[in-house]
Amino acid sequence: MMKKILQRWCTDHEIPLMGVADATRWRGEVPEEYHPDSIYPGCRSVIVIGLPIHLPSLESSPSIQYAEMYRTVNSLLDQYTYRIAERLNQAGFPSVSIPRDGYGGIEALIKNPVAFFSHRHAAYLAGLGTFGLNNMVLTPAYGPRVRFGSVLTTAVIEPDPIREDELCTRCMECVTACPVRAVSSEGYPEGKTNKQACAKYSASLSRKGISPCGICIKVCPIGSDRILYGREDTGIYRKEGGDPALQRAWEHIRRHGAL
């Protein structure tokens, strides 16, 4: 019953993705201090919501257009997860939302490139997607072009099954497109993304006001959003042999807004 109420609320608020994970699923996945019931003792379930990054905003990345979209989606996730937690609190189930970005800016990530809670792992354990080579969670509808937010709750809610299929095709687009070669071709969890290299590049973009990078998620061919926008061919992002009209549009955007 509670799960249906939450699903209906998400539908009414244009939140396309929602999943639930039992708090015990983190065991064996990440160190104990990152478990939801370590962060919030008494947690029984984790509710995860996902909002898409609209592909045309992302395609000009790194740019002010994508940077603003990124901030907007993060803000919405913080607001929605707060409201879900408060709804549960008022129903008598102590709950707390986790901030979308649990770190004090990109410089903090250079010092320690790990947040205190992983929304990506929460999304995976809530059945919303599977990990790709770029260590991002890929979803059927949007590929890796989704931002996730989480609510830790004492309520026992029916969990969703973890996906058993493999969405990543190992096409290597994210590996070859990464400007700092931070993506491993071995995949998660064997291959580790070079978080330091990624963070340092993001810091350089932040100084220009156009962070984050976003390249590894825009070139990923997974996601039905590509069909919606007519972007099935990821070759359009290559400087050689790409779409001239789109390239001109993206270059126009990149010429504006950066410091």
Coordinates of C-alpha atoms in Angstrom, one line a residue, residues 39-242:
I39 CA 24.5 6.2 8.3
Y40 CA 21.0 6.2 9.8
P41 CA 20.7 3.4 12.4
G42 CA 17.3 1.9 12.3
C43 CA 17.0 2.3 8.5
R44 CA 15.0 -0.6 6.9
S45 CA 14.4 0.6 3.4
V46 CA 16.0 3.0 0.9
I47 CA 13.7 4.8 -1.6
V48 CA 15.5 6.0 -4.7
I49 CA 14.2 8.4 -7.3
G50 CA 15.7 9.4 -10.6
L51 CA 15.3 12.5 -12.8
P52 CA 16.7 12.5 -16.4
I53 CA 19.2 15.0 -17.8
H54 CA 17.6 16.0 -21.1
L55 CA 19.9 14.9 -23.9
P56 CA 20.0 18.1 -25.9
S57 CA 21.2 20.1 -22.9
L58 CA 23.9 17.6 -22.3
E59 CA 25.2 17.4 -25.9
S60 CA 27.0 20.7 -25.7
S61 CA 28.9 19.6 -22.6
P62 CA 31.1 20.9 -21.1
S63 CA 29.0 24.1 -21.3
I64 CA 26.9 26.5 -19.3
Q65 CA 23.7 24.8 -20.7
Y66 CA 24.6 21.5 -19.2
A67 CA 26.0 23.0 -16.0
E68 CA 22.7 24.8 -15.3
M69 CA 20.6 21.7 -16.2
Y70 CA 22.8 19.7 -13.7
R71 CA 22.2 22.2 -10.9
T72 CA 18.5 22.3 -11.6
V73 CA 18.1 18.5 -11.5
N74 CA 20.2 18.3 -8.3
S75 CA 18.0 21.0 -6.7
L76 CA 14.8 19.2 -7.6
L77 CA 16.1 15.9 -6.3
D78 CA 16.9 17.5 -2.9
Q79 CA 13.4 19.0 -2.8
Y80 CA 11.6 15.9 -3.8
T81 CA 13.5 13.6 -1.5
Y82 CA 12.9 16.0 1.4
R83 CA 9.2 16.0 0.7
I84 CA 9.1 12.2 0.5
A85 CA 11.0 11.9 3.9
E86 CA 8.6 14.4 5.5
R87 CA 5.6 12.6 4.1
L88 CA 6.8 9.4 5.8
N89 CA 7.7 11.3 9.0
Q90 CA 4.1 12.6 9.2
A91 CA 2.8 9.0 8.7
G92 CA 4.8 7.9 11.7
F93 CA 7.9 6.4 9.9
P94 CA 11.1 8.3 10.9
S95 CA 12.9 9.1 7.6
V96 CA 15.7 11.3 6.3
S97 CA 16.7 12.5 2.8
I98 CA 20.3 12.3 1.7
P99 CA 21.7 15.4 -0.2
R100 CA 22.2 14.8 -3.8
D101 CA 25.9 15.8 -3.7
G102 CA 27.4 14.9 -0.3
Y103 CA 30.6 16.9 -0.6
G104 CA 31.8 20.5 -0.2
G105 CA 32.5 21.3 -3.9
I106 CA 34.9 19.9 -6.4
E107 CA 38.0 20.8 -4.4
A108 CA 36.8 18.5 -1.7
L109 CA 36.5 15.6 -4.2
I110 CA 40.1 16.1 -5.2
K111 CA 41.1 15.7 -1.6
N112 CA 38.8 12.7 -1.1
P113 CA 36.9 11.6 -4.2
V114 CA 34.2 9.7 -2.3
A115 CA 30.8 11.0 -0.9
F116 CA 29.5 9.6 2.4
F117 CA 26.6 7.8 0.6
S118 CA 26.5 6.5 -3.0
H119 CA 23.2 7.2 -4.8
R120 CA 24.6 5.2 -7.7
H121 CA 24.8 2.0 -5.6
A122 CA 21.4 2.8 -4.1
A123 CA 19.9 3.1 -7.6
Y124 CA 21.5 -0.2 -8.6
L125 CA 20.3 -2.0 -5.5
A126 CA 16.8 -0.6 -6.0
G127 CA 16.6 -2.2 -9.4
L128 CA 16.8 1.0 -11.5
G129 CA 19.8 0.0 -13.6
T130 CA 23.2 -1.6 -13.9
F131 CA 26.7 -0.2 -13.9
G132 CA 28.4 0.7 -17.1
L133 CA 32.1 1.0 -17.9
N134 CA 32.1 4.6 -16.8
N135 CA 30.9 3.5 -13.3
M136 CA 27.6 5.3 -13.9
V137 CA 24.3 3.5 -13.5
L138 CA 22.7 2.8 -16.9
T139 CA 18.9 2.8 -17.1
P140 CA 16.8 1.4 -20.0
A141 CA 15.0 4.8 -20.5
Y142 CA 17.9 7.2 -20.2
G143 CA 21.1 5.3 -20.2
P144 CA 23.4 7.0 -17.7
R145 CA 21.7 10.4 -18.2
V146 CA 19.9 10.2 -14.8
R147 CA 20.6 11.8 -11.5
F148 CA 19.5 10.0 -8.4
G149 CA 18.3 10.9 -4.9
S150 CA 17.7 8.7 -1.8
V151 CA 15.6 8.6 1.3
L152 CA 16.5 6.4 4.2
T153 CA 13.5 5.2 6.2
T154 CA 12.5 3.0 9.1
A155 CA 9.5 1.9 7.1
V156 CA 9.5 -1.6 5.7
I157 CA 8.6 -1.2 2.0
E158 CA 8.5 -4.0 -0.6
P159 CA 11.8 -3.9 -2.4
D160 CA 12.3 -4.0 -6.1
P161 CA 14.3 -6.8 -7.7
I162 CA 17.9 -6.1 -8.6
R163 CA 18.3 -6.1 -12.4
E164 CA 20.0 -9.3 -13.6
D165 CA 20.5 -8.2 -17.2
E166 CA 23.5 -6.3 -18.5
L167 CA 22.7 -2.9 -20.1
C168 CA 26.2 -1.9 -20.9
T169 CA 27.3 -3.2 -24.4
R170 CA 31.0 -2.5 -23.8
C171 CA 31.0 -0.3 -26.9
M172 CA 34.0 1.6 -25.5
E173 CA 32.5 5.0 -26.4
C174 CA 32.9 6.4 -22.9
V175 CA 36.5 5.0 -22.7
T176 CA 37.7 6.6 -25.9
A177 CA 35.8 9.9 -25.4
C178 CA 37.0 10.7 -21.9
P179 CA 39.3 13.7 -22.2
V180 CA 41.5 12.6 -19.4
R181 CA 41.4 8.8 -20.0
A182 CA 39.8 8.3 -16.6
V183 CA 37.5 5.4 -17.7
S184 CA 38.8 1.9 -17.5
S185 CA 37.9 -0.6 -20.2
E186 CA 37.6 -3.4 -17.6
G187 CA 34.2 -2.3 -16.3
Y188 CA 32.7 -2.2 -12.8
P189 CA 33.8 -3.4 -10.3
E190 CA 37.0 -4.8 -11.7
G191 CA 38.0 -1.7 -13.5
K192 CA 38.2 1.4 -11.4
T193 CA 37.5 4.9 -12.7
N194 CA 40.4 7.2 -12.1
K195 CA 38.4 9.5 -9.7
Q196 CA 41.4 11.8 -9.1
A197 CA 41.9 12.5 -12.8
C198 CA 38.1 13.0 -13.3
A199 CA 37.9 15.4 -10.2
K200 CA 40.9 17.4 -11.3
Y201 CA 39.4 17.9 -14.8
S202 CA 36.1 18.9 -13.3
A203 CA 37.9 21.4 -11.1
S204 CA 39.4 23.0 -14.1
L205 CA 35.9 23.3 -15.7
S206 CA 34.5 24.6 -12.4
R207 CA 36.9 27.5 -12.5
K208 CA 35.3 28.4 -15.8
G209 CA 31.8 27.9 -14.5
I210 CA 31.0 24.9 -16.7
S211 CA 31.5 21.9 -14.5
P212 CA 30.8 18.9 -14.6
C213 CA 32.2 17.4 -17.8
G214 CA 29.4 15.0 -18.8
I215 CA 31.1 13.6 -21.9
C216 CA 31.1 9.9 -20.8
I217 CA 27.3 10.0 -20.3
K218 CA 26.4 11.9 -23.5
V219 CA 28.2 9.4 -25.8
C220 CA 26.6 6.3 -24.2
P221 CA 24.3 4.7 -26.8
I222 CA 22.0 3.1 -24.2
G223 CA 18.6 4.7 -23.4
S224 CA 15.3 5.1 -25.3
D225 CA 15.7 8.9 -24.9
R226 CA 18.0 8.6 -27.9
I227 CA 15.0 7.5 -30.0
L228 CA 12.9 10.4 -28.7
Y229 CA 15.5 12.9 -29.8
G230 CA 16.6 11.1 -33.0
R231 CA 20.1 10.5 -31.6
E232 CA 20.6 6.7 -32.1
D233 CA 23.9 7.4 -33.9
T234 CA 26.5 8.4 -31.4
G235 CA 28.9 9.2 -34.2
I236 CA 27.3 12.7 -34.3
Y237 CA 29.6 13.7 -31.4
R238 CA 32.8 13.0 -33.3
K239 CA 34.5 16.1 -34.8
E240 CA 35.3 14.0 -37.9
G241 CA 32.2 12.7 -39.6
G242 CA 29.7 14.3 -37.1

